[in-house]
């Protein structure tokens, strides 16, 4: 997207205020259902000692849960710098600060920002990025074992809702847009990098796709 800063609108949407709101919700009610399902997929397969990479992790709630479940270390790679203070506070409260590394940047523009990890997660991220092939491809290439993603289902009502968000963004002169990329193409992008789809589910809005790399 850009070499040095997130596109206009990103920090208005993914802002300090959004970070505080997300943290409040997480502290009150834990993960949302989709996030919980993604974490549970990994817990069931065993996370003890695993390394985790969360791309676009926001406050980092998924990685905190995995660290509390025994994962060794987590790296969070974020485009928006606005989450950092809140994320650091949450990690401190969870007693895992020493095991979390937070980096800023765009995984597609600068894939070297993130090393490989046993498990790579992208929760509600693919819909915030125009180049799904580049993003899913880069995330897949960083996964030694698992890749777990959530993204919007391609339904008329969801596309309509996303269209309304994009209209508002255009009126506000933000560069930010939201995307309903074809789910089968997202899955195919991971499969082309040697990952096998092992679990898939759909809620009203979100689709979860979990992949494993053959040993
Ligand atoms: C809708 S938010 C989701 C945040 C968090 N995963 C959650 O579900 O609460 C999408 C996040 O993805 C980040 N993002 C989008 N594209 C990215 C990229 N190419 N590299 C790193 N972060 C990215 C955005 O900055 C934003 O914080």
PDB file of C-alpha atoms and ligand atoms in Angstrom:
ATOM      1  CA  UNK A   1       0.000   0.000   0.000  1.00  0.00           C
ATOM      2  CA  UNK A   2       2.633   2.486   1.064  1.00  0.00           C
ATOM      3  CA  UNK A   3       6.188   2.104   2.197  1.00  0.00           C
ATOM      4  CA  UNK A   4       5.946   4.091   5.399  1.00  0.00           C
ATOM      5  CA  UNK A   5       2.475   4.825   6.651  1.00  0.00           C
ATOM      6  CA  UNK A   6      -1.004   3.287   6.531  1.00  0.00           C
ATOM      7  CA  UNK A   7      -3.395   4.649   3.889  1.00  0.00           C
ATOM      8  CA  UNK A   8      -5.539   7.660   4.803  1.00  0.00           C
ATOM      9  CA  UNK A   9      -8.528   6.603   6.883  1.00  0.00           C
ATOM     10  CA  UNK A  10      -6.871   3.597   8.465  1.00  0.00           C
ATOM     11  CA  UNK A  11      -5.949   5.410  11.649  1.00  0.00           C
ATOM     12  CA  UNK A  12      -9.409   7.037  11.813  1.00  0.00           C
ATOM     13  CA  UNK A  13     -11.057   3.642  11.731  1.00  0.00           C
ATOM     14  CA  UNK A  14      -8.404   1.557  13.463  1.00  0.00           C
ATOM     15  CA  UNK A  15      -7.832   4.278  16.032  1.00  0.00           C
ATOM     16  CA  UNK A  16      -6.924   4.627  19.713  1.00  0.00           C
ATOM     17  CA  UNK A  17     -10.631   4.939  20.402  1.00  0.00           C
ATOM     18  CA  UNK A  18     -11.338   1.681  18.529  1.00  0.00           C
ATOM     19  CA  UNK A  19      -8.505   0.043  20.459  1.00  0.00           C
ATOM     20  CA  UNK A  20     -10.006   1.117  23.809  1.00  0.00           C
ATOM     21  CA  UNK A  21     -13.463  -0.080  22.689  1.00  0.00           C
ATOM     22  CA  UNK A  22     -12.082  -3.464  21.558  1.00  0.00           C
ATOM     23  CA  UNK A  23     -10.152  -3.857  24.824  1.00  0.00           C
ATOM     24  CA  UNK A  24     -13.204  -3.004  26.924  1.00  0.00           C
ATOM     25  CA  UNK A  25     -15.287  -5.581  25.058  1.00  0.00           C
ATOM     26  CA  UNK A  26     -12.555  -8.217  25.326  1.00  0.00           C
ATOM     27  CA  UNK A  27     -12.053  -7.640  29.067  1.00  0.00           C
ATOM     28  CA  UNK A  28     -15.811  -7.799  29.640  1.00  0.00           C
ATOM     29  CA  UNK A  29     -16.795 -10.719  27.385  1.00  0.00           C
ATOM     30  CA  UNK A  30     -13.642 -12.379  26.026  1.00  0.00           C
ATOM     31  CA  UNK A  31     -13.220 -13.176  22.342  1.00  0.00           C
ATOM     32  CA  UNK A  32     -16.041 -12.823  19.848  1.00  0.00           C
ATOM     33  CA  UNK A  33     -17.474 -16.154  18.649  1.00  0.00           C
ATOM     34  CA  UNK A  34     -15.462 -16.235  15.419  1.00  0.00           C
ATOM     35  CA  UNK A  35     -12.187 -15.427  17.192  1.00  0.00           C
ATOM     36  CA  UNK A  36     -12.956 -18.059  19.816  1.00  0.00           C
ATOM     37  CA  UNK A  37     -13.505 -20.653  17.094  1.00  0.00           C
ATOM     38  CA  UNK A  38     -10.160 -19.794  15.490  1.00  0.00           C
ATOM     39  CA  UNK A  39      -8.312 -20.101  18.801  1.00  0.00           C
ATOM     40  CA  UNK A  40     -10.150 -23.309  19.675  1.00  0.00           C
ATOM     41  CA  UNK A  41      -9.077 -24.891  16.372  1.00  0.00           C
ATOM     42  CA  UNK A  42      -5.453 -24.376  17.420  1.00  0.00           C
ATOM     43  CA  UNK A  43      -5.992 -25.364  21.079  1.00  0.00           C
ATOM     44  CA  UNK A  44      -7.493 -28.681  19.946  1.00  0.00           C
ATOM     45  CA  UNK A  45      -4.340 -29.415  17.955  1.00  0.00           C
ATOM     46  CA  UNK A  46      -2.064 -28.353  20.820  1.00  0.00           C
ATOM     47  CA  UNK A  47      -0.400 -24.958  21.154  1.00  0.00           C
ATOM     48  CA  UNK A  48       2.096 -25.833  23.896  1.00  0.00           C
ATOM     49  CA  UNK A  49       5.422 -24.267  22.923  1.00  0.00           C
ATOM     50  CA  UNK A  50       4.137 -23.034  19.538  1.00  0.00           C
ATOM     51  CA  UNK A  51       5.054 -19.727  17.931  1.00  0.00           C
ATOM     52  CA  UNK A  52       2.213 -17.529  16.712  1.00  0.00           C
ATOM     53  CA  UNK A  53       2.051 -14.763  14.110  1.00  0.00           C
ATOM     54  CA  UNK A  54      -1.071 -12.619  14.130  1.00  0.00           C
ATOM     55  CA  UNK A  55      -1.359 -10.338  11.110  1.00  0.00           C
ATOM     56  CA  UNK A  56      -3.639  -7.326  11.624  1.00  0.00           C
ATOM     57  CA  UNK A  57      -4.206  -8.467  15.182  1.00  0.00           C
ATOM     58  CA  UNK A  58      -5.399  -5.088  16.507  1.00  0.00           C
ATOM     59  CA  UNK A  59      -5.254  -5.310  20.308  1.00  0.00           C
ATOM     60  CA  UNK A  60      -3.910  -8.873  19.947  1.00  0.00           C
ATOM     61  CA  UNK A  61      -6.692 -10.705  21.768  1.00  0.00           C
ATOM     62  CA  UNK A  62      -6.290 -13.993  19.864  1.00  0.00           C
ATOM     63  CA  UNK A  63      -2.573 -14.201  20.560  1.00  0.00           C
ATOM     64  CA  UNK A  64      -3.146 -13.396  24.256  1.00  0.00           C
ATOM     65  CA  UNK A  65      -5.519 -16.350  24.524  1.00  0.00           C
ATOM     66  CA  UNK A  66      -3.034 -18.636  22.767  1.00  0.00           C
ATOM     67  CA  UNK A  67      -0.193 -17.482  25.019  1.00  0.00           C
ATOM     68  CA  UNK A  68      -2.381 -18.130  28.072  1.00  0.00           C
ATOM     69  CA  UNK A  69      -3.007 -21.625  26.631  1.00  0.00           C
ATOM     70  CA  UNK A  70       0.721 -22.383  26.438  1.00  0.00           C
ATOM     71  CA  UNK A  71       2.008 -20.909  23.160  1.00  0.00           C
ATOM     72  CA  UNK A  72       5.649 -19.902  23.538  1.00  0.00           C
ATOM     73  CA  UNK A  73       5.793 -16.574  21.728  1.00  0.00           C
ATOM     74  CA  UNK A  74       3.617 -14.325  19.576  1.00  0.00           C
ATOM     75  CA  UNK A  75       4.380 -11.674  16.998  1.00  0.00           C
ATOM     76  CA  UNK A  76       1.742  -9.152  16.012  1.00  0.00           C
ATOM     77  CA  UNK A  77       2.108  -7.307  12.703  1.00  0.00           C
ATOM     78  CA  UNK A  78      -0.190  -4.304  12.323  1.00  0.00           C
ATOM     79  CA  UNK A  79      -0.666  -1.554   9.770  1.00  0.00           C
ATOM     80  CA  UNK A  80      -2.205   0.850  12.264  1.00  0.00           C
ATOM     81  CA  UNK A  81       0.035   2.166  15.057  1.00  0.00           C
ATOM     82  CA  UNK A  82      -2.973   3.178  17.151  1.00  0.00           C
ATOM     83  CA  UNK A  83      -3.384  -0.133  19.001  1.00  0.00           C
ATOM     84  CA  UNK A  84       0.073  -0.247  20.539  1.00  0.00           C
ATOM     85  CA  UNK A  85      -0.533   1.333  23.977  1.00  0.00           C
ATOM     86  CA  UNK A  86      -3.709  -0.617  24.672  1.00  0.00           C
ATOM     87  CA  UNK A  87      -2.165  -3.864  23.383  1.00  0.00           C
ATOM     88  CA  UNK A  88       0.893  -3.390  25.625  1.00  0.00           C
ATOM     89  CA  UNK A  89      -1.364  -2.799  28.635  1.00  0.00           C
ATOM     90  CA  UNK A  90      -3.413  -5.954  27.903  1.00  0.00           C
ATOM     91  CA  UNK A  91      -0.250  -8.039  27.497  1.00  0.00           C
ATOM     92  CA  UNK A  92       1.062  -6.676  30.803  1.00  0.00           C
ATOM     93  CA  UNK A  93      -2.194  -7.499  32.578  1.00  0.00           C
ATOM     94  CA  UNK A  94      -2.094 -11.037  31.144  1.00  0.00           C
ATOM     95  CA  UNK A  95       1.524 -11.412  32.328  1.00  0.00           C
ATOM     96  CA  UNK A  96       2.802 -12.226  28.817  1.00  0.00           C
ATOM     97  CA  UNK A  97       4.624  -8.996  27.808  1.00  0.00           C
ATOM     98  CA  UNK A  98       7.963 -10.800  27.571  1.00  0.00           C
ATOM     99  CA  UNK A  99       6.525 -13.253  25.050  1.00  0.00           C
ATOM    100  CA  UNK A 100       4.869 -10.716  22.704  1.00  0.00           C
ATOM    101  CA  UNK A 101       6.602  -8.787  19.962  1.00  0.00           C
ATOM    102  CA  UNK A 102       4.668  -6.076  18.161  1.00  0.00           C
ATOM    103  CA  UNK A 103       5.743  -4.799  14.752  1.00  0.00           C
ATOM    104  CA  UNK A 104       4.243  -2.140  12.514  1.00  0.00           C
ATOM    105  CA  UNK A 105       3.930  -2.398   8.767  1.00  0.00           C
ATOM    106  CA  UNK A 106       2.276  -4.009   5.783  1.00  0.00           C
ATOM    107  CA  UNK A 107       2.942  -7.723   5.407  1.00  0.00           C
ATOM    108  CA  UNK A 108       2.585  -7.531   1.612  1.00  0.00           C
ATOM    109  CA  UNK A 109       4.838  -4.521   1.070  1.00  0.00           C
ATOM    110  CA  UNK A 110       7.434  -5.746   3.514  1.00  0.00           C
ATOM    111  CA  UNK A 111       7.164  -9.512   4.075  1.00  0.00           C
ATOM    112  CA  UNK A 112      10.503  -9.509   5.905  1.00  0.00           C
ATOM    113  CA  UNK A 113       8.811  -7.756   8.842  1.00  0.00           C
ATOM    114  CA  UNK A 114       7.485 -11.082  10.062  1.00  0.00           C
ATOM    115  CA  UNK A 115       9.354 -14.330  10.430  1.00  0.00           C
ATOM    116  CA  UNK A 116       7.838 -17.787  10.162  1.00  0.00           C
ATOM    117  CA  UNK A 117       5.571 -19.132  12.891  1.00  0.00           C
ATOM    118  CA  UNK A 118       3.929 -22.448  13.687  1.00  0.00           C
ATOM    119  CA  UNK A 119       0.500 -20.824  13.508  1.00  0.00           C
ATOM    120  CA  UNK A 120      -0.504 -17.736  11.522  1.00  0.00           C
ATOM    121  CA  UNK A 121      -3.831 -16.009  12.201  1.00  0.00           C
ATOM    122  CA  UNK A 122      -5.747 -13.316  10.336  1.00  0.00           C
ATOM    123  CA  UNK A 123      -9.056 -12.451  11.954  1.00  0.00           C
ATOM    124  CA  UNK A 124     -11.208 -10.004   9.911  1.00  0.00           C
ATOM    125  CA  UNK A 125      -8.158  -8.728   8.030  1.00  0.00           C
ATOM    126  CA  UNK A 126      -8.461  -9.957   4.422  1.00  0.00           C
ATOM    127  CA  UNK A 127     -11.571  -7.762   4.019  1.00  0.00           C
ATOM    128  CA  UNK A 128      -9.498  -4.661   4.857  1.00  0.00           C
ATOM    129  CA  UNK A 129      -6.921  -5.188   2.137  1.00  0.00           C
ATOM    130  CA  UNK A 130      -7.313  -4.916  -1.668  1.00  0.00           C
ATOM    131  CA  UNK A 131      -4.740  -7.541  -2.668  1.00  0.00           C
ATOM    132  CA  UNK A 132      -6.029 -10.753  -1.093  1.00  0.00           C
ATOM    133  CA  UNK A 133      -3.707 -12.896  -3.200  1.00  0.00           C
ATOM    134  CA  UNK A 134      -0.648 -11.000  -1.937  1.00  0.00           C
ATOM    135  CA  UNK A 135      -1.852 -10.951   1.681  1.00  0.00           C
ATOM    136  CA  UNK A 136      -3.002 -14.574   1.906  1.00  0.00           C
ATOM    137  CA  UNK A 137       0.081 -15.633  -0.048  1.00  0.00           C
ATOM    138  CA  UNK A 138       2.474 -13.830   2.319  1.00  0.00           C
ATOM    139  CA  UNK A 139       0.637 -15.143   5.406  1.00  0.00           C
ATOM    140  CA  UNK A 140       0.681 -18.712   4.018  1.00  0.00           C
ATOM    141  CA  UNK A 141       4.387 -18.521   3.295  1.00  0.00           C
ATOM    142  CA  UNK A 142       5.005 -17.581   6.929  1.00  0.00           C
ATOM    143  CA  UNK A 143       3.096 -20.586   8.270  1.00  0.00           C
ATOM    144  CA  UNK A 144       5.154 -23.615   9.233  1.00  0.00           C
ATOM    145  CA  UNK A 145       2.076 -25.618  10.236  1.00  0.00           C
ATOM    146  CA  UNK A 146      -1.302 -23.810  10.547  1.00  0.00           C
ATOM    147  CA  UNK A 147      -3.047 -20.835   8.949  1.00  0.00           C
ATOM    148  CA  UNK A 148      -6.416 -19.748  10.338  1.00  0.00           C
ATOM    149  CA  UNK A 149      -8.369 -16.923   8.719  1.00  0.00           C
ATOM    150  CA  UNK A 150     -11.776 -15.330   9.011  1.00  0.00           C
ATOM    151  CA  UNK A 151     -13.285 -13.231   6.239  1.00  0.00           C
ATOM    152  CA  UNK A 152     -16.777 -12.112   5.235  1.00  0.00           C
ATOM    153  CA  UNK A 153     -19.036 -14.479   3.372  1.00  0.00           C
ATOM    154  CA  UNK A 154     -19.940 -13.400  -0.133  1.00  0.00           C
ATOM    155  CA  UNK A 155     -23.663 -12.745   0.399  1.00  0.00           C
ATOM    156  CA  UNK A 156     -25.729  -9.993  -1.187  1.00  0.00           C
ATOM    157  CA  UNK A 157     -26.552  -8.326   2.147  1.00  0.00           C
ATOM    158  CA  UNK A 158     -22.942  -8.360   3.272  1.00  0.00           C
ATOM    159  CA  UNK A 159     -21.761  -6.913  -0.059  1.00  0.00           C
ATOM    160  CA  UNK A 160     -24.425  -4.206   0.318  1.00  0.00           C
ATOM    161  CA  UNK A 161     -23.242  -3.377   3.849  1.00  0.00           C
ATOM    162  CA  UNK A 162     -19.615  -3.213   2.722  1.00  0.00           C
ATOM    163  CA  UNK A 163     -20.700  -0.968  -0.177  1.00  0.00           C
ATOM    164  CA  UNK A 164     -22.277   1.434   2.335  1.00  0.00           C
ATOM    165  CA  UNK A 165     -19.055   1.500   4.372  1.00  0.00           C
ATOM    166  CA  UNK A 166     -17.083   2.254   1.198  1.00  0.00           C
ATOM    167  CA  UNK A 167     -19.465   5.051   0.229  1.00  0.00           C
ATOM    168  CA  UNK A 168     -18.990   6.645   3.665  1.00  0.00           C
ATOM    169  CA  UNK A 169     -15.204   6.207   3.347  1.00  0.00           C
ATOM    170  CA  UNK A 170     -15.267   7.888  -0.067  1.00  0.00           C
ATOM    171  CA  UNK A 171     -17.292  10.819   1.289  1.00  0.00           C
ATOM    172  CA  UNK A 172     -14.802  11.192   4.134  1.00  0.00           C
ATOM    173  CA  UNK A 173     -11.996  11.101   1.534  1.00  0.00           C
ATOM    174  CA  UNK A 174     -10.433   8.083   3.182  1.00  0.00           C
ATOM    175  CA  UNK A 175      -8.295   5.758   1.111  1.00  0.00           C
ATOM    176  CA  UNK A 176      -9.608   2.885   3.217  1.00  0.00           C
ATOM    177  CA  UNK A 177     -11.990   0.464   1.507  1.00  0.00           C
ATOM    178  CA  UNK A 178     -13.496  -2.777   2.618  1.00  0.00           C
ATOM    179  CA  UNK A 179     -13.629  -5.853   0.342  1.00  0.00           C
ATOM    180  CA  UNK A 180     -15.669  -9.013  -0.001  1.00  0.00           C
ATOM    181  CA  UNK A 181     -13.085 -11.099  -1.821  1.00  0.00           C
ATOM    182  CA  UNK A 182     -14.355 -14.385  -3.296  1.00  0.00           C
ATOM    183  CA  UNK A 183     -14.004 -16.984  -0.486  1.00  0.00           C
ATOM    184  CA  UNK A 184     -13.029 -19.772  -2.896  1.00  0.00           C
ATOM    185  CA  UNK A 185     -10.216 -17.587  -4.288  1.00  0.00           C
ATOM    186  CA  UNK A 186      -8.956 -16.845  -0.751  1.00  0.00           C
ATOM    187  CA  UNK A 187      -8.871 -20.575  -0.022  1.00  0.00           C
ATOM    188  CA  UNK A 188      -7.154 -21.285  -3.353  1.00  0.00           C
ATOM    189  CA  UNK A 189      -4.454 -18.673  -2.596  1.00  0.00           C
ATOM    190  CA  UNK A 190      -3.499 -20.580   0.574  1.00  0.00           C
ATOM    191  CA  UNK A 191      -3.713 -23.964  -1.147  1.00  0.00           C
ATOM    192  CA  UNK A 192      -1.323 -22.785  -3.867  1.00  0.00           C
ATOM    193  CA  UNK A 193       1.261 -22.300  -1.076  1.00  0.00           C
ATOM    194  CA  UNK A 194       1.097 -25.936   0.005  1.00  0.00           C
ATOM    195  CA  UNK A 195      -1.581 -25.642   2.706  1.00  0.00           C
ATOM    196  CA  UNK A 196      -4.573 -27.974   2.939  1.00  0.00           C
ATOM    197  CA  UNK A 197      -7.994 -26.786   4.053  1.00  0.00           C
ATOM    198  CA  UNK A 198      -8.852 -28.925   7.088  1.00  0.00           C
ATOM    199  CA  UNK A 199     -11.753 -27.046   8.677  1.00  0.00           C
ATOM    200  CA  UNK A 200     -14.305 -24.569   7.399  1.00  0.00           C
ATOM    201  CA  UNK A 201     -17.359 -22.998   8.978  1.00  0.00           C
ATOM    202  CA  UNK A 202     -19.807 -20.205   8.312  1.00  0.00           C
ATOM    203  CA  UNK A 203     -21.785 -17.905  10.581  1.00  0.00           C
ATOM    204  CA  UNK A 204     -24.209 -15.270   9.348  1.00  0.00           C
ATOM    205  CA  UNK A 205     -21.384 -12.886   8.362  1.00  0.00           C
ATOM    206  CA  UNK A 206     -18.049 -14.645   8.767  1.00  0.00           C
ATOM    207  CA  UNK A 207     -16.393 -17.646   7.219  1.00  0.00           C
ATOM    208  CA  UNK A 208     -13.526 -19.365   9.009  1.00  0.00           C
ATOM    209  CA  UNK A 209     -10.985 -21.348   7.012  1.00  0.00           C
ATOM    210  CA  UNK A 210      -8.285 -23.336   8.809  1.00  0.00           C
ATOM    211  CA  UNK A 211      -5.356 -24.891   6.951  1.00  0.00           C
ATOM    212  CA  UNK A 212      -2.571 -27.298   7.816  1.00  0.00           C
ATOM    213  CA  UNK A 213       0.724 -27.933   6.082  1.00  0.00           C
ATOM    214  CA  UNK A 214       1.520 -31.590   5.560  1.00  0.00           C
ATOM    215  CA  UNK A 215       4.516 -32.619   7.681  1.00  0.00           C
TER     216      UNK A 215
HETATM  217  C1  LIG B   1     -10.997  -5.084  11.090  1.00  0.00           C
HETATM  218  S1  LIG B   1      -9.430  -4.942  11.860  1.00  0.00           S
HETATM  219  C2  LIG B   1      -9.370  -6.445  12.767  1.00  0.00           C
HETATM  220  C3  LIG B   1      -8.521  -6.357  13.995  1.00  0.00           C
HETATM  221  C4  LIG B   1      -8.522  -7.661  14.813  1.00  0.00           C
HETATM  222  N1  LIG B   1      -7.960  -8.754  14.043  1.00  0.00           N
HETATM  223  C5  LIG B   1      -9.921  -7.986  15.248  1.00  0.00           C
HETATM  224  O1  LIG B   1     -10.561  -8.884  14.662  1.00  0.00           O
HETATM  225  O2  LIG B   1     -10.412  -7.316  16.181  1.00  0.00           O
HETATM  226  C6  LIG B   1      -8.314  -5.269  10.515  1.00  0.00           C
HETATM  227  C7  LIG B   1      -6.873  -4.959  10.913  1.00  0.00           C
HETATM  228  O3  LIG B   1      -5.999  -5.470   9.907  1.00  0.00           O
HETATM  229  C8  LIG B   1      -4.914  -4.582   9.754  1.00  0.00           C
HETATM  230  N2  LIG B   1      -4.319  -4.860   8.421  1.00  0.00           N
HETATM  231  C9  LIG B   1      -4.958  -4.852   7.221  1.00  0.00           C
HETATM  232  N3  LIG B   1      -4.120  -5.171   6.231  1.00  0.00           N
HETATM  233  C10 LIG B   1      -2.912  -5.414   6.804  1.00  0.00           C
HETATM  234  C11 LIG B   1      -1.630  -5.761   6.279  1.00  0.00           C
HETATM  235  N4  LIG B   1      -1.431  -5.915   4.961  1.00  0.00           N
HETATM  236  N5  LIG B   1      -0.583  -5.928   7.147  1.00  0.00           N
HETATM  237  C12 LIG B   1      -0.788  -5.733   8.481  1.00  0.00           C
HETATM  238  N6  LIG B   1      -1.995  -5.383   9.042  1.00  0.00           N
HETATM  239  C13 LIG B   1      -3.036  -5.219   8.212  1.00  0.00           C
HETATM  240  C14 LIG B   1      -5.552  -3.212   9.927  1.00  0.00           C
HETATM  241  O4  LIG B   1      -4.624  -2.234  10.306  1.00  0.00           O
HETATM  242  C15 LIG B   1      -6.593  -3.489  11.016  1.00  0.00           C
HETATM  243  O5  LIG B   1      -6.092  -3.206  12.304  1.00  0.00           O
END
